[in-house]
Tab-separated table of N, CA, C and O in Angstrom:
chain	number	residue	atom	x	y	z
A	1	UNK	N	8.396	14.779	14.236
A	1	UNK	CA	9.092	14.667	12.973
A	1	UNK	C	9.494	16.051	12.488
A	1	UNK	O	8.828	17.009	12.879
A	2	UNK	N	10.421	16.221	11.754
A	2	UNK	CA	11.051	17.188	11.228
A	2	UNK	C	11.332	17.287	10.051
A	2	UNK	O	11.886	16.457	9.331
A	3	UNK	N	10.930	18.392	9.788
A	3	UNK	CA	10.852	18.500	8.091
A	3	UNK	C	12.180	19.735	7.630
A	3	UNK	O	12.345	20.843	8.139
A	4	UNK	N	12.855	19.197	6.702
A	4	UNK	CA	14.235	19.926	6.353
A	4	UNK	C	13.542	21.232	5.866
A	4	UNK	O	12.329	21.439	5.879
A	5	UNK	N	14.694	22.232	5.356
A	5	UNK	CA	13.957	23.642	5.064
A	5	UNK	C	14.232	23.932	4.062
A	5	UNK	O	14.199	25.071	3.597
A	6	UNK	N	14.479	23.190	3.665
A	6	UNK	CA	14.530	23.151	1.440
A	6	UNK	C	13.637	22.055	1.293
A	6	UNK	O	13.868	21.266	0.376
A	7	UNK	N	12.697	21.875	2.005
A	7	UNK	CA	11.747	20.791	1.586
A	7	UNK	C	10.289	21.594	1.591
A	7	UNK	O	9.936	22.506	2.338
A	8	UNK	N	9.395	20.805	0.264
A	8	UNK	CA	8.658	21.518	-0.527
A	8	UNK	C	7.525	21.677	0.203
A	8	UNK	O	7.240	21.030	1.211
A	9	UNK	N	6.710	22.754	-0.430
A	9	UNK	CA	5.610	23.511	0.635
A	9	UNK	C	4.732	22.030	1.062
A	9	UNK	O	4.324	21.735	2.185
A	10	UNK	N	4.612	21.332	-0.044
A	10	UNK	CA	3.610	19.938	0.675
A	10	UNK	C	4.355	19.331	1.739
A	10	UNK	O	3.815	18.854	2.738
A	11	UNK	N	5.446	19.344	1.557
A	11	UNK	CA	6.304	18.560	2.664
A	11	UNK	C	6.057	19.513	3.900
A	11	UNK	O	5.266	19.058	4.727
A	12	UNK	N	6.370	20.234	4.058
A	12	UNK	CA	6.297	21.346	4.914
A	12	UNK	C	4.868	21.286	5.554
A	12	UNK	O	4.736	20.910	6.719
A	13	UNK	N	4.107	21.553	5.005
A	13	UNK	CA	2.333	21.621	4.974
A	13	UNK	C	1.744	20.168	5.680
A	13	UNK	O	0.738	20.275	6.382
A	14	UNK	N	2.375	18.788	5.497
A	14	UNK	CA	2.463	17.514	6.223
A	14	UNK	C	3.024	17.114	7.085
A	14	UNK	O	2.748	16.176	7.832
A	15	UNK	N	4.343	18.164	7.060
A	15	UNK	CA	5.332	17.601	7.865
A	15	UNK	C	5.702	16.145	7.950
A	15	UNK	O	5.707	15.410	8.937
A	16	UNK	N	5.931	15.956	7.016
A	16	UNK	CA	6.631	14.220	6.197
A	16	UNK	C	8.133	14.081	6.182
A	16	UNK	O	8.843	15.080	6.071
A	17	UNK	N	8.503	13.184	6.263
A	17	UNK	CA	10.155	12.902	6.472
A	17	UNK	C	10.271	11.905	4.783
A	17	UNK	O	9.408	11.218	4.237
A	18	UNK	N	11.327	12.135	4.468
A	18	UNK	CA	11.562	11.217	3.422
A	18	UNK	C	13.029	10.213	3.715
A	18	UNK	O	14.120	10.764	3.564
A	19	UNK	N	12.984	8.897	4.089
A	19	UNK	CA	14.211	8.288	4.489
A	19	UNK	C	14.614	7.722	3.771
A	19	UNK	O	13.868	6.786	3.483
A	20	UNK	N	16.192	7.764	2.804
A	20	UNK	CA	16.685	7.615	1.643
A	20	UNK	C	17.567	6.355	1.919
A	20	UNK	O	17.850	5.534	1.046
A	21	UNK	N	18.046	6.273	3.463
A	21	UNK	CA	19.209	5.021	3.400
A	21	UNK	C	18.696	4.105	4.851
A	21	UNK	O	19.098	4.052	6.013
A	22	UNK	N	17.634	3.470	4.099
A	22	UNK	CA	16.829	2.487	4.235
A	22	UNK	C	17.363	1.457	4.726
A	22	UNK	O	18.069	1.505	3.719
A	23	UNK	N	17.884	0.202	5.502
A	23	UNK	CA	18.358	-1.153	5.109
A	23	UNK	C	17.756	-1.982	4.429
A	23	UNK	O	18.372	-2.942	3.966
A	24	UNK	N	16.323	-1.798	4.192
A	24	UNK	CA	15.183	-2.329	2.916
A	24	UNK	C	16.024	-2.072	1.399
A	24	UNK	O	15.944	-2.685	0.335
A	25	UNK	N	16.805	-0.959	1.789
A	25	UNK	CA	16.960	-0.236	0.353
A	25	UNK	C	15.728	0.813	-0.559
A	25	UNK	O	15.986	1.407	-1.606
A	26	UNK	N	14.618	0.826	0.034
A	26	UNK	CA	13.558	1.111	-0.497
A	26	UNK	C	13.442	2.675	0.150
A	26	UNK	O	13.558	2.836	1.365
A	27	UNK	N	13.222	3.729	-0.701
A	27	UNK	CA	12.771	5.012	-0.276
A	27	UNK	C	11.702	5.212	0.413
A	27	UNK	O	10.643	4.867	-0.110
A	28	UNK	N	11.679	5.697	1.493
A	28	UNK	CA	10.397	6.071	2.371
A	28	UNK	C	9.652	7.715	2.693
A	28	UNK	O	10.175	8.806	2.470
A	29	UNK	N	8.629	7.507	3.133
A	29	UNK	CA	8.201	8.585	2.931
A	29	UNK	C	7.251	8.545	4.310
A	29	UNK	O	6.192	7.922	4.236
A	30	UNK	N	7.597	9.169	5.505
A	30	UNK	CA	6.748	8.686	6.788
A	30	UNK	C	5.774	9.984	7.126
A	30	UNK	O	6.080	11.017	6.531
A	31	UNK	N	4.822	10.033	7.872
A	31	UNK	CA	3.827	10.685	8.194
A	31	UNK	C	3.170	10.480	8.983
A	31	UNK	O	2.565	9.409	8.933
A	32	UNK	N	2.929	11.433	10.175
A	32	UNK	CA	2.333	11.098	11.431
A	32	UNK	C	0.852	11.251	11.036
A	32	UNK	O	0.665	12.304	10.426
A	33	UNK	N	-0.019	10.663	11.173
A	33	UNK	CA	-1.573	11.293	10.726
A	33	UNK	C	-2.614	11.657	12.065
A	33	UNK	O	-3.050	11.019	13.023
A	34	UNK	N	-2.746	13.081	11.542
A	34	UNK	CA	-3.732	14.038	12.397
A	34	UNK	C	-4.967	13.756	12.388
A	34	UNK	O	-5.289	12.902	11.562
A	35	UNK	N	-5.914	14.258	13.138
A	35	UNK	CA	-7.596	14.507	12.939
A	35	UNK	C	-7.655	15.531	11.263
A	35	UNK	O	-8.490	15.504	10.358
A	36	UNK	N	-6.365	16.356	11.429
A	36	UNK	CA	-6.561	17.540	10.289
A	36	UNK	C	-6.708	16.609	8.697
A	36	UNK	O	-7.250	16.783	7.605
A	37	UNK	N	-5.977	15.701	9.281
A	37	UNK	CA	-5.941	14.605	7.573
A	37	UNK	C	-6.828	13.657	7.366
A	37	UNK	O	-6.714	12.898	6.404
A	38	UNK	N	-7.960	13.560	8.348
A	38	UNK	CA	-8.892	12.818	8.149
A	38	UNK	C	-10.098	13.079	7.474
A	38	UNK	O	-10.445	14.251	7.330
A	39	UNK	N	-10.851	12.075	7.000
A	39	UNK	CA	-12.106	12.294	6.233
A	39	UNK	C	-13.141	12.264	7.339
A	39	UNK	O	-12.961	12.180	8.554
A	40	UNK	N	-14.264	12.353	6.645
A	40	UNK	CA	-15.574	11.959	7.435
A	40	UNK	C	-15.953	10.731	8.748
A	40	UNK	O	-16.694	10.615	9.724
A	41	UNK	N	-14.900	9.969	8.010
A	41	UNK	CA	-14.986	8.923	9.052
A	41	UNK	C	-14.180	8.696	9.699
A	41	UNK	O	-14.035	7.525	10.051
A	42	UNK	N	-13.299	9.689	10.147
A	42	UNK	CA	-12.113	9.722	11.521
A	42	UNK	C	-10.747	8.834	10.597
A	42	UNK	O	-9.706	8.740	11.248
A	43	UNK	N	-10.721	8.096	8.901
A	43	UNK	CA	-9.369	8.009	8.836
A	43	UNK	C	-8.627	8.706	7.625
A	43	UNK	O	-9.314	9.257	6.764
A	44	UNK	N	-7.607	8.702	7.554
A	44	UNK	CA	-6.812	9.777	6.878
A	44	UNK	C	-7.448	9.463	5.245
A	44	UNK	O	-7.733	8.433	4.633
A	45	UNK	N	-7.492	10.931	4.927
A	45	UNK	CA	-8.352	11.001	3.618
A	45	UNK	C	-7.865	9.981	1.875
A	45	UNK	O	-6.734	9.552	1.646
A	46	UNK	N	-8.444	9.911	1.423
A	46	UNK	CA	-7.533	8.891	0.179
A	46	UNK	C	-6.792	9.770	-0.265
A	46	UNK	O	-5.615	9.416	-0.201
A	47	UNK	N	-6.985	11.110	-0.838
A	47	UNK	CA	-6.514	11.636	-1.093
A	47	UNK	C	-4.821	12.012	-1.074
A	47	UNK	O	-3.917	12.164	-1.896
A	48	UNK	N	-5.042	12.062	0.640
A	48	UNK	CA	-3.710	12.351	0.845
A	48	UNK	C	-2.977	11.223	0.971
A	48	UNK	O	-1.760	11.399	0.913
A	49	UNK	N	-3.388	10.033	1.137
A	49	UNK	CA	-2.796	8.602	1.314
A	49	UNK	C	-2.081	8.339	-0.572
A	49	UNK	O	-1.099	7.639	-0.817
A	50	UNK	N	-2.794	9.006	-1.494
A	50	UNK	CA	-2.251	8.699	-3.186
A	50	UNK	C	-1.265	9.949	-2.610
A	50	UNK	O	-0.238	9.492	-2.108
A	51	UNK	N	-1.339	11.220	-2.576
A	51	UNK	CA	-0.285	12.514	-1.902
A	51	UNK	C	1.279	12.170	-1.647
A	51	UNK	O	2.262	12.745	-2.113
A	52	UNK	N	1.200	10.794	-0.556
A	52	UNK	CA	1.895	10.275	-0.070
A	52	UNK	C	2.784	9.288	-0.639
A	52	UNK	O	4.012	9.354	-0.693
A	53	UNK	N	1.886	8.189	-1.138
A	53	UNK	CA	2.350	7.224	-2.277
A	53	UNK	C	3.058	8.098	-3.448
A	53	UNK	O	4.224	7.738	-3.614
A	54	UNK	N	2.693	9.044	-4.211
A	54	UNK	CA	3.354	9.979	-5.187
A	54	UNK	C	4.210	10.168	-4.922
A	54	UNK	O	5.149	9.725	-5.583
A	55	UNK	N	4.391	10.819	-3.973
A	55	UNK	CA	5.892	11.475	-3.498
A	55	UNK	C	7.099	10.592	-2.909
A	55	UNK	O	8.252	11.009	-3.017
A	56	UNK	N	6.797	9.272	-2.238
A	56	UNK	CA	7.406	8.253	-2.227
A	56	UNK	C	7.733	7.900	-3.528
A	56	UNK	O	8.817	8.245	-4.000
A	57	UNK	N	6.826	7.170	-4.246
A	57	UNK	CA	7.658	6.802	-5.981
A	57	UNK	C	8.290	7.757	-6.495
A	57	UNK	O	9.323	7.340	-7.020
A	58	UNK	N	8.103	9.273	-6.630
A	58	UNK	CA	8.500	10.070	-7.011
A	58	UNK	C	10.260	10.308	-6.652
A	58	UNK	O	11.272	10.418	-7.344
A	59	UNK	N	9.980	10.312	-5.306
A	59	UNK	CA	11.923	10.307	-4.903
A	59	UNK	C	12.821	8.993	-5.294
A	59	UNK	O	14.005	8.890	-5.613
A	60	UNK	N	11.414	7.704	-5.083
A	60	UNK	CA	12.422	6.851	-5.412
A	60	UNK	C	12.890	6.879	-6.592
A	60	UNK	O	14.119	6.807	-6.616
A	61	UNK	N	12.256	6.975	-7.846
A	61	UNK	CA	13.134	7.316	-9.160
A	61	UNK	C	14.076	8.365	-9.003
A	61	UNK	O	15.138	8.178	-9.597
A	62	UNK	N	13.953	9.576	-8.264
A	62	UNK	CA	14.479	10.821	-8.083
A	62	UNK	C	16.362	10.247	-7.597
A	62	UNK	O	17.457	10.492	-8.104
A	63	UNK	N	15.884	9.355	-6.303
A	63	UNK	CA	16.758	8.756	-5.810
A	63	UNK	C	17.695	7.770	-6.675
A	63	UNK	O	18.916	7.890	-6.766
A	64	UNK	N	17.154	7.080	-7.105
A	64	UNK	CA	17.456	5.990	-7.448
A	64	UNK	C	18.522	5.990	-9.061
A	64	UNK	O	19.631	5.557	-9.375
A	65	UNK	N	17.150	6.915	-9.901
A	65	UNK	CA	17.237	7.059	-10.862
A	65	UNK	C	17.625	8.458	-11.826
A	65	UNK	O	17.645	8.530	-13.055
A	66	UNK	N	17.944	9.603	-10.740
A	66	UNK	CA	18.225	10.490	-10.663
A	66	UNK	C	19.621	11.489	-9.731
A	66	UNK	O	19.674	12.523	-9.065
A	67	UNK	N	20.561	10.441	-10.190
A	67	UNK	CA	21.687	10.935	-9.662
A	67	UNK	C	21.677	11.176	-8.096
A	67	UNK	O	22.227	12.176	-7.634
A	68	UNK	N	21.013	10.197	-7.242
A	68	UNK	CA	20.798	10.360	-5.394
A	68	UNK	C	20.528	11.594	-5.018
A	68	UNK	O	20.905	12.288	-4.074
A	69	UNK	N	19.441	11.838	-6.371
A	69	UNK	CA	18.020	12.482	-5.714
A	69	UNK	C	18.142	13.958	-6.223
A	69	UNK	O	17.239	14.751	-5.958
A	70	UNK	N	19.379	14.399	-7.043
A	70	UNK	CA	19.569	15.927	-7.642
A	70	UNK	C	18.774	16.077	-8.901
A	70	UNK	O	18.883	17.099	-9.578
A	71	UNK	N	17.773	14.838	-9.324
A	71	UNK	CA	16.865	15.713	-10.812
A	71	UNK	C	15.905	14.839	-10.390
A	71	UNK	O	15.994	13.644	-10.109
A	72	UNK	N	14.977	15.587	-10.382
A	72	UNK	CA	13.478	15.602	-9.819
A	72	UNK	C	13.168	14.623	-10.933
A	72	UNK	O	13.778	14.654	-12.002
A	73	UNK	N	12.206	13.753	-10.660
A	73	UNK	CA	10.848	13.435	-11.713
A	73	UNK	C	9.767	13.815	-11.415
A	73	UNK	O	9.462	14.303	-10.326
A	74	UNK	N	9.150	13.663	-12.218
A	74	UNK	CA	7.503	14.079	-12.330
A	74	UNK	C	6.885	13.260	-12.882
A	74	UNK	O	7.367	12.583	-13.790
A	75	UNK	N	5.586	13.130	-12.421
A	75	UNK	CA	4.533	11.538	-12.124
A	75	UNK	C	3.775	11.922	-13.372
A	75	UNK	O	3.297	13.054	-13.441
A	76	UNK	N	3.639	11.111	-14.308
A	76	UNK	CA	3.321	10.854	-15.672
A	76	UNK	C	1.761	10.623	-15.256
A	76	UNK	O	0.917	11.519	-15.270
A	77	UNK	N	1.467	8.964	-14.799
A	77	UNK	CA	0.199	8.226	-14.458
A	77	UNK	C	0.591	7.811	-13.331
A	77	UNK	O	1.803	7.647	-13.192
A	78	UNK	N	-0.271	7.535	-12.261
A	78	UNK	CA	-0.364	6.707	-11.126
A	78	UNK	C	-1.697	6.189	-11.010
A	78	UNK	O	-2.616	6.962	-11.278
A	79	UNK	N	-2.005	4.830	-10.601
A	79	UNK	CA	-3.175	4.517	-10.043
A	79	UNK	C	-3.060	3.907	-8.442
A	79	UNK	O	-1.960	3.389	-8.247
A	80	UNK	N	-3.832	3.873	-7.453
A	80	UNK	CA	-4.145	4.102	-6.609
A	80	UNK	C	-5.263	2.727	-6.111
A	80	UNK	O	-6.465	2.821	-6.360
A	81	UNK	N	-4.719	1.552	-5.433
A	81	UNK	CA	-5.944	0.971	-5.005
A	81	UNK	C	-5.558	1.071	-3.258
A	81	UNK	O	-4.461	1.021	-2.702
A	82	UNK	N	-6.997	1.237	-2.664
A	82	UNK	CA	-6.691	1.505	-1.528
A	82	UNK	C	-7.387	0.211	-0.591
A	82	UNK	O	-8.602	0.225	-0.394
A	83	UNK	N	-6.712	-0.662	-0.153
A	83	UNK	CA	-6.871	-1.827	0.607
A	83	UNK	C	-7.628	-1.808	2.118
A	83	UNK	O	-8.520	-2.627	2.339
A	84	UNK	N	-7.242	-0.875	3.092
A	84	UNK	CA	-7.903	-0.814	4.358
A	84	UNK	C	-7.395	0.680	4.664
A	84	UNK	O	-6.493	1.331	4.139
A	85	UNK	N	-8.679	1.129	6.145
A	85	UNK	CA	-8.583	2.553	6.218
A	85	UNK	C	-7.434	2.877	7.089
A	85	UNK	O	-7.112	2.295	8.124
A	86	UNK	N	-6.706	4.160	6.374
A	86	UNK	CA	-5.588	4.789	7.799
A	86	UNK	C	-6.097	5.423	9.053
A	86	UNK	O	-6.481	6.590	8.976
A	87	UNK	N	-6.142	4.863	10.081
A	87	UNK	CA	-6.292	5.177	11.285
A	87	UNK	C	-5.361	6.324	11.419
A	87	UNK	O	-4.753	6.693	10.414
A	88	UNK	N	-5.182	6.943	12.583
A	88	UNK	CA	-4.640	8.222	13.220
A	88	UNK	C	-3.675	7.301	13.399
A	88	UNK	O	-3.898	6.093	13.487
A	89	UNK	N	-2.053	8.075	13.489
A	89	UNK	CA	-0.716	7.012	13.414
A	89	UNK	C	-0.019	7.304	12.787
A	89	UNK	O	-0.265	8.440	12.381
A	90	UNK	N	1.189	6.743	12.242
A	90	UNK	CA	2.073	6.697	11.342
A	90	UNK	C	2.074	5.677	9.825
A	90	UNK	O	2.242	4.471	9.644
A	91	UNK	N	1.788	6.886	8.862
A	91	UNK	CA	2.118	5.806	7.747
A	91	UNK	C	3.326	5.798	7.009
A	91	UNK	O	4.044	6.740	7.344
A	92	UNK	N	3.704	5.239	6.325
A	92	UNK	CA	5.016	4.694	5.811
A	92	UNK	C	4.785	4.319	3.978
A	92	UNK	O	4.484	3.183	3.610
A	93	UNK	N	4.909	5.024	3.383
A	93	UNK	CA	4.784	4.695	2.103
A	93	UNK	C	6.238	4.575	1.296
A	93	UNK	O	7.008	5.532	1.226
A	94	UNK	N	6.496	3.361	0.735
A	94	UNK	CA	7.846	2.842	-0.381
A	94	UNK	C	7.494	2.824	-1.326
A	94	UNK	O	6.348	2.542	-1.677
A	95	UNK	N	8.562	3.178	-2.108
A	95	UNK	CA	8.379	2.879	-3.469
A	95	UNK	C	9.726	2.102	-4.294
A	95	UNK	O	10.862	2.189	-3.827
A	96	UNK	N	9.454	1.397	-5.476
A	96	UNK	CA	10.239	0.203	-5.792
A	96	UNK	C	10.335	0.478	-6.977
A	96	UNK	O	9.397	0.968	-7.606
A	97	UNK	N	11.812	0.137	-7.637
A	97	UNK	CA	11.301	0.476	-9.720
A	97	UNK	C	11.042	-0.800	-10.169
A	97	UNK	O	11.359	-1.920	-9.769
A	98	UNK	N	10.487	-0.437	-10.957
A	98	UNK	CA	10.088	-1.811	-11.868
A	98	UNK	C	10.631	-2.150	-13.078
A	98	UNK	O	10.622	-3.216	-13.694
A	99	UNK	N	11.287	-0.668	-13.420
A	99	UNK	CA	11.694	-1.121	-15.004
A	99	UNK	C	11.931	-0.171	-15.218
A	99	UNK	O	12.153	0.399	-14.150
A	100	UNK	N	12.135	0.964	-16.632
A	100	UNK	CA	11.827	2.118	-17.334
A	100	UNK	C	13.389	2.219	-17.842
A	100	UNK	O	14.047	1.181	-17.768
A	101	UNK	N	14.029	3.414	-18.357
A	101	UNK	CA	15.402	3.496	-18.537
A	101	UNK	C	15.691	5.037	-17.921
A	101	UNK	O	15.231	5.355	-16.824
A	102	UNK	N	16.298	5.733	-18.531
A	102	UNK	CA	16.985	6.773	-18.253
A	102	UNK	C	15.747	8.218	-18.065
A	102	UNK	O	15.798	8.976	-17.096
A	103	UNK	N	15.029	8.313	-18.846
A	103	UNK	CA	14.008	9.405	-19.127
A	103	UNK	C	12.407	8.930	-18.355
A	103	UNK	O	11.616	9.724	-17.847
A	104	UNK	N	12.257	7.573	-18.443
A	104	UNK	CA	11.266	7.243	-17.777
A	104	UNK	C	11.700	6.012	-17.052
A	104	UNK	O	12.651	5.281	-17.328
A	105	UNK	N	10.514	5.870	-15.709
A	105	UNK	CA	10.830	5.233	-14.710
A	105	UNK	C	9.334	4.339	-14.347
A	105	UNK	O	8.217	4.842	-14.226
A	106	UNK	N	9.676	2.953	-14.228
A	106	UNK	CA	8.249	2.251	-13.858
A	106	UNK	C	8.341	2.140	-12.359
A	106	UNK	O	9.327	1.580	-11.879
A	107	UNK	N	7.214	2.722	-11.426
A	107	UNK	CA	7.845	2.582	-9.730
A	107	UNK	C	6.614	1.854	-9.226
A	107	UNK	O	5.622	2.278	-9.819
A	108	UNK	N	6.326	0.918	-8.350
A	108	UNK	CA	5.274	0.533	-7.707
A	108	UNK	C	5.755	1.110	-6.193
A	108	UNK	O	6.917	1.316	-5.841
A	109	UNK	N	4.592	1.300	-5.440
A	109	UNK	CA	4.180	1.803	-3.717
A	109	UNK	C	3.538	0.931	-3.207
A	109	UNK	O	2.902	-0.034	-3.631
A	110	UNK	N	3.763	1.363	-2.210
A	110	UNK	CA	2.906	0.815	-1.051
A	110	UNK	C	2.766	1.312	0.210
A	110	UNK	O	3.878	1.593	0.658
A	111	UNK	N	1.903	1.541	0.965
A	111	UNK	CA	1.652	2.358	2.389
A	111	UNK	C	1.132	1.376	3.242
A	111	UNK	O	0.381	0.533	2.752
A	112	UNK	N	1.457	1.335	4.659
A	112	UNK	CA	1.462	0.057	5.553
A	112	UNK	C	1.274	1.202	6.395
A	112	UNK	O	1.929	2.211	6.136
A	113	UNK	N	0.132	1.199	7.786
A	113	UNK	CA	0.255	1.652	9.245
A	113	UNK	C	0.937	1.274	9.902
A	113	UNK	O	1.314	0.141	9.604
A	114	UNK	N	1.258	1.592	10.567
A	114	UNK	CA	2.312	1.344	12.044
A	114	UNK	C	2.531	-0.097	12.462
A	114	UNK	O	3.651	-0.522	12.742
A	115	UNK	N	1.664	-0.681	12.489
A	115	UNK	CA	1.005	-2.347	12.647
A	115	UNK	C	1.117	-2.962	11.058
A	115	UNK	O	0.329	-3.777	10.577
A	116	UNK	N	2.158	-2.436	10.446
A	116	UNK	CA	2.444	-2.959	9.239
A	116	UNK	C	1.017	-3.761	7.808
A	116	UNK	O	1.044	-4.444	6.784
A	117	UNK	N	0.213	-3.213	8.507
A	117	UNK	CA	-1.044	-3.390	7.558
A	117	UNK	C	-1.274	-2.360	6.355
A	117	UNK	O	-1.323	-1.132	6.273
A	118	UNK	N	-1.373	-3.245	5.615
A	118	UNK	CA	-1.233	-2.926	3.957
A	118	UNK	C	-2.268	-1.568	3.754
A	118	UNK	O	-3.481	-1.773	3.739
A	119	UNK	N	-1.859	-0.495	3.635
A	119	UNK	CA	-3.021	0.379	3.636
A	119	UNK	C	-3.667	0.791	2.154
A	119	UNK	O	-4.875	0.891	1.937
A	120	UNK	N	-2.775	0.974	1.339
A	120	UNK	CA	-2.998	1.090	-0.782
A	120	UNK	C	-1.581	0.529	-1.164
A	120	UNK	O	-0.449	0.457	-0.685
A	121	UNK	N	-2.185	0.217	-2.149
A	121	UNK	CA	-0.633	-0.163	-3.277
A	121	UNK	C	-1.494	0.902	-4.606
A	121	UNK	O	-2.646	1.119	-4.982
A	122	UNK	N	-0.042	1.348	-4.971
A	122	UNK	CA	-0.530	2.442	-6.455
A	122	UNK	C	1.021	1.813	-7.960
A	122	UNK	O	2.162	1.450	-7.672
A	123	UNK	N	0.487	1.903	-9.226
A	123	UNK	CA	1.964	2.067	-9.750
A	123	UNK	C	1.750	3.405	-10.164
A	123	UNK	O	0.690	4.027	-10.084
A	124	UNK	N	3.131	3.912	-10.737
A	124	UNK	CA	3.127	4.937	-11.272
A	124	UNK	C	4.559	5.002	-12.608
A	124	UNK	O	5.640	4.420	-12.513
A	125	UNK	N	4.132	5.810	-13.657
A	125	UNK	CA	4.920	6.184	-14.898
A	125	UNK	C	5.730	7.534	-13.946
A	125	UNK	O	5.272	8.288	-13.086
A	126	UNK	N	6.647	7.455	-14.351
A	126	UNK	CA	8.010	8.814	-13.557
A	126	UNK	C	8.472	9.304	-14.966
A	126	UNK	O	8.697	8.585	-15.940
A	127	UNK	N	8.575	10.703	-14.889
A	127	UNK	CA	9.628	11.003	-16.056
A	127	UNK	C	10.606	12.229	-15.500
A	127	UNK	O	10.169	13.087	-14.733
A	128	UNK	N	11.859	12.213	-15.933
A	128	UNK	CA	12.696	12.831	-15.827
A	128	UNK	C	12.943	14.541	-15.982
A	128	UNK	O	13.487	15.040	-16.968
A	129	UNK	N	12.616	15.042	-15.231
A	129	UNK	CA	13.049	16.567	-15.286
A	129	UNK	C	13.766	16.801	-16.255
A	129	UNK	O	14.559	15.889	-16.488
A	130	UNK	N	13.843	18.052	-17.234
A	130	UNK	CA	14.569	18.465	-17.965
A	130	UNK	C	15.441	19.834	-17.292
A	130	UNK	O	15.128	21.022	-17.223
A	131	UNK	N	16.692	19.072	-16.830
A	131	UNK	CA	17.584	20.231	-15.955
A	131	UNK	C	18.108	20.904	-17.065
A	131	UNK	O	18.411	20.380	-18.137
A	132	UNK	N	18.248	22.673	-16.617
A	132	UNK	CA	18.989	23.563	-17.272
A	132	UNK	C	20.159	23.556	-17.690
A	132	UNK	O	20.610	24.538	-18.280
């Protein structure tokens, strides 16, 4: 995977792809997962699995709701339930709006392994960058 070079030090630091023209329609956010991203018990840490989910909802308002992706939002609240563990693999986290208007954005996620198994669902509050 390949990570663009105006893409942000976390992106960079994961080496995550973000795929915007979906046939789902849904913003993605993919990630190969290392031994380096794992916890104690050989699967990828929660941590970085909410990391992931964030930044997925995050573009999708960005995307969606932000002129195809030129004014950032920033994650208000998110919660995080995490359903089964990420194995070493590829995860895939979307995000969907739910509602909000112009300044704020309601987005739900979700992260599935490779084998399309439900890995967390999170929602999250988005709010709108204040561009110069």
């Amino acid at each position: 995977m390949s990570v663009a070079a105006d893409a942000s030090g976390t992106a960079k630091l994961l080496n995550w792809r973000i795929e915007s023209e979906r046939a789902d329609g849904r913003i993605a956010v993919i990630m190969e997962v290392h031994d380096d991203h794992t916890n104690r018990h050989g699967n990828m840490h929660g941590g970085l699995i909410a990391t992931v989910l964030d930044t997925a909802m995050g573009a999708t308002a960005s995307f969606l709701k932000g002129d195809g992706g030129r004014i950032p939002f920033s994650t208000i609240s998110m919660t995080v339930n995490f359903i089964a563990p990420m194995p070493l693999g590829i995860i895939t986290a979307t995000g969907r709006i739910m509602g909000g208007g112009y300044k704020t954005v309601f987005v739900e996620g979700e992260a599935h392994d490779q084998n399309n198994t439900l890995i967390a669902q999170a929602t999250g509050t988005f709010k709108r960058a204040p561009m110069p």
